[in-house]
Amino acid sequence: KQEVTQIPAALSVPEGENLVLNCSFTDSAIYNLQWFRQDPGKGLTSLLLIQSSQREQTSGRLNASLDKSSGRSTLYIAASQPGDSATYLCAVGNNDMRFGAGTRLTVKP
Amino acid sequence: DAGVIQSPRHEVTEMGQEVTLRCKPISGHDYLFWYRQTMMRGLELLIYFNNNVPIDDSGMPEDRFSAKMPNASFSTLKIQPSEPRDSAVYFCASSFRQGRTEAFFGQGTRLTVV
């Protein structure tokens, strides 16, 4: 069974900093990896999807990388803003979709 | 499309009662997933369907839980009888050609069993 781990569990940074969130998985036989954002009391919003054949995807200030052979993905957030405060979850996709526990990010003004 | 639609948004019920959660996936999506989210256990995959057929229900915690997908536009998750430890947020998600495209989530149903 796929196990997904996210480090750190929580992160607090001042506004403007660049930051990296980490995701690791145990089974490299995946179709894709997806990063989501969840605001308190809300549903999950898709941020980026990386196919297993890709190395990275970019959307605005977000960049996600994937190293399938080592079972790792990172989400890079440039020039963080208070509005980026949320929980970030990675999900590893095969026929199913398994989630890590998330990283709770706080960006202080 | 309006996205994945779940109902009700909130449900409060007494222990022992039957609870039915509903989900309408995005039109054209062939995969549907049910998740449960708690502070202690995070997001747990309960069951998923492909073309209305249950593929893996190994995440369903007990026989009290059951899920159906009678057609491509509707799925239910039923708990009978409900217990306080079932209190959680239940999410439904759908995707097209799982693994090749993004999955989209509903807003969830917050279930409280008292």
XYZ file of C-alpha atoms in Angstrom:
223
model
C 0.000 0.000 0.000
C 1.299 3.444 -0.947
C 2.506 5.521 2.011
C 2.800 9.285 1.575
C 4.728 11.510 3.981
C 4.881 15.281 4.115
C 7.549 17.286 5.883
C 7.365 19.589 7.741
C 3.986 19.193 9.405
C 3.837 22.936 10.032
C 5.795 25.919 8.796
C 5.709 29.593 9.716
C 7.544 32.171 7.609
C 7.584 35.950 7.220
C 5.974 37.441 4.148
C 8.209 37.520 1.095
C 10.206 34.406 1.841
C 10.661 31.596 -0.662
C 9.809 28.186 0.773
C 9.810 24.498 -0.065
C 7.335 21.841 1.008
C 8.297 18.192 0.753
C 6.389 15.059 -0.141
C 7.744 11.510 -0.254
C 6.098 8.258 -1.290
C 7.052 4.611 -0.987
C 5.904 3.107 -4.295
C 7.384 4.752 -7.387
C 4.892 3.066 -9.739
C 2.646 6.108 -9.986
C 0.702 7.826 -12.757
C 0.945 11.319 -11.336
C 1.321 13.505 -8.268
C -1.052 16.328 -7.454
C -0.645 19.211 -5.009
C -3.734 20.633 -3.309
C -4.462 23.534 -1.048
C -7.038 23.390 1.751
C -8.255 26.421 3.657
C -9.765 25.873 7.123
C -13.236 24.378 6.915
C -13.098 24.191 3.135
C -12.620 21.610 0.420
C -9.452 20.858 -1.527
C -8.353 23.036 -4.414
C -6.029 21.582 -7.029
C -2.826 23.575 -7.520
C -0.601 21.528 -9.798
C -0.607 18.108 -11.432
C 2.637 16.433 -12.509
C 2.457 13.387 -14.739
C 4.892 10.565 -14.021
C 6.761 11.365 -17.251
C 7.280 14.996 -16.245
C 9.913 16.532 -13.985
C 8.136 19.734 -12.999
C 5.125 21.987 -13.426
C 4.782 25.700 -12.841
C 1.814 27.932 -12.133
C 2.488 31.537 -11.203
C 4.578 31.597 -8.030
C 4.271 27.837 -7.585
C 6.662 25.239 -8.939
C 6.319 21.525 -8.286
C 8.990 18.969 -9.071
C 8.849 15.208 -9.205
C 11.628 12.642 -8.852
C 9.783 9.389 -9.284
C 12.799 7.145 -8.876
C 13.576 8.529 -5.440
C 9.930 8.853 -4.450
C 9.991 12.596 -3.845
C 8.219 15.763 -4.838
C 8.674 19.358 -3.744
C 6.394 22.357 -3.938
C 8.277 25.634 -4.177
C 6.422 28.838 -3.319
C 8.150 32.054 -4.325
C 7.687 35.381 -2.576
C 5.159 34.047 -0.085
C 2.126 36.149 0.855
C -0.272 36.014 3.839
C -2.929 34.728 1.433
C -0.807 31.607 0.910
C -1.569 30.545 4.483
C -3.337 27.194 4.251
C -2.683 23.461 4.475
C -0.916 21.987 1.465
C -1.503 18.346 0.619
C 0.166 16.090 -1.899
C -1.664 13.155 -3.437
C -0.012 10.299 -5.261
C -2.092 8.957 -8.110
C -2.270 5.470 -9.451
C -5.661 3.897 -10.058
C -6.435 5.363 -6.660
C -5.213 8.545 -4.980
C -3.418 8.556 -1.601
C -2.726 11.647 0.475
C -0.064 12.804 2.845
C -1.015 14.401 6.162
C -0.293 17.879 4.843
C 1.881 20.850 5.753
C 0.164 23.707 7.564
C 1.698 26.939 6.269
C 1.423 30.303 7.996
C 2.798 33.387 6.271
C 3.108 36.321 8.660
C 2.642 39.875 7.388
C -19.899 22.414 -14.985
C -20.715 23.259 -11.362
C -18.004 20.972 -10.047
C -18.434 18.064 -7.668
C -21.582 18.599 -5.611
C -22.075 17.058 -2.204
C -25.114 17.122 0.022
C -25.873 17.847 2.720
C -23.091 20.251 3.722
C -23.714 19.601 7.395
C -25.408 16.699 9.118
C -26.061 16.231 12.814
C -27.577 12.951 13.842
C -28.040 10.818 16.900
C -26.067 7.669 17.513
C -27.749 4.669 15.960
C -29.423 6.566 13.167
C -28.832 5.929 9.479
C -26.921 8.615 7.591
C -26.771 9.002 3.815
C -24.274 11.286 2.131
C -24.680 12.180 -1.532
C -22.323 13.098 -4.332
C -22.758 14.253 -7.908
C -19.469 14.013 -9.831
C -18.412 16.229 -12.692
C -20.149 15.180 -15.890
C -17.966 12.902 -18.003
C -15.701 11.847 -15.156
C -15.296 8.086 -14.898
C -13.676 7.816 -11.453
C -15.298 8.706 -8.152
C -13.634 8.640 -4.743
C -14.971 8.867 -1.187
C -12.646 10.153 1.556
C -12.972 10.775 5.255
C -10.946 13.538 6.936
C -10.228 13.797 10.655
C -7.571 15.634 12.623
C -6.109 12.381 13.862
C -6.003 10.377 10.628
C -5.985 12.988 7.881
C -7.566 12.108 4.539
C -8.407 8.420 4.301
C -9.552 6.812 1.065
C -12.704 4.825 1.818
C -13.701 3.506 -1.595
C -13.440 4.366 -5.256
C -15.457 3.564 -8.354
C -14.549 3.308 -12.016
C -17.422 3.509 -14.494
C -19.877 3.039 -11.610
C -18.200 -0.193 -10.440
C -16.573 -0.329 -6.979
C -12.897 -1.100 -7.488
C -11.403 -0.976 -4.005
C -13.387 -0.747 -0.785
C -10.566 -1.837 1.514
C -10.652 1.553 3.225
C -14.232 1.193 4.398
C -13.789 0.951 8.157
C -16.627 -1.413 9.032
C -19.643 -3.178 7.649
C -21.680 -0.258 8.900
C -20.376 1.684 5.917
C -21.634 1.068 2.399
C -21.383 2.961 -0.875
C -23.235 2.750 -4.143
C -23.039 4.343 -7.548
C -26.258 3.502 -9.401
C -25.340 5.682 -12.377
C -22.576 7.927 -13.664
C -24.028 11.050 -12.078
C -24.780 9.958 -8.528
C -23.184 8.158 -5.598
C -24.132 7.616 -1.975
C -22.196 6.753 1.153
C -24.360 5.266 3.878
C -23.563 4.669 7.537
C -25.952 2.435 9.437
C -25.985 2.569 12.400
C -23.935 5.708 12.990
C -21.597 6.102 15.967
C -19.923 9.183 17.509
C -16.532 8.063 16.170
C -17.900 8.439 12.641
C -17.907 12.209 13.152
C -15.674 13.654 10.427
C -15.730 15.542 7.151
C -16.542 13.289 4.215
C -15.302 14.309 0.789
C -16.201 13.098 -2.655
C -13.853 13.593 -5.605
C -14.002 12.745 -9.291
C -11.562 12.521 -12.167
C -11.415 11.573 -15.814
C -9.027 8.766 -16.737
C -7.590 8.683 -13.227
C -3.885 9.371 -13.182
C -3.950 11.287 -16.441
C -5.910 14.342 -15.351
C -6.643 16.366 -12.252
C -9.025 15.168 -9.578
C -11.611 17.627 -8.270
C -13.156 17.651 -4.827
C -16.545 18.596 -3.505
C -16.941 20.938 -0.532
C -17.480 18.034 1.834
C -20.141 16.986 4.311
C -19.413 17.677 7.959
C -20.992 14.833 9.926
C -21.544 15.050 13.662
C -22.935 12.024 15.482
C -24.082 12.792 19.016
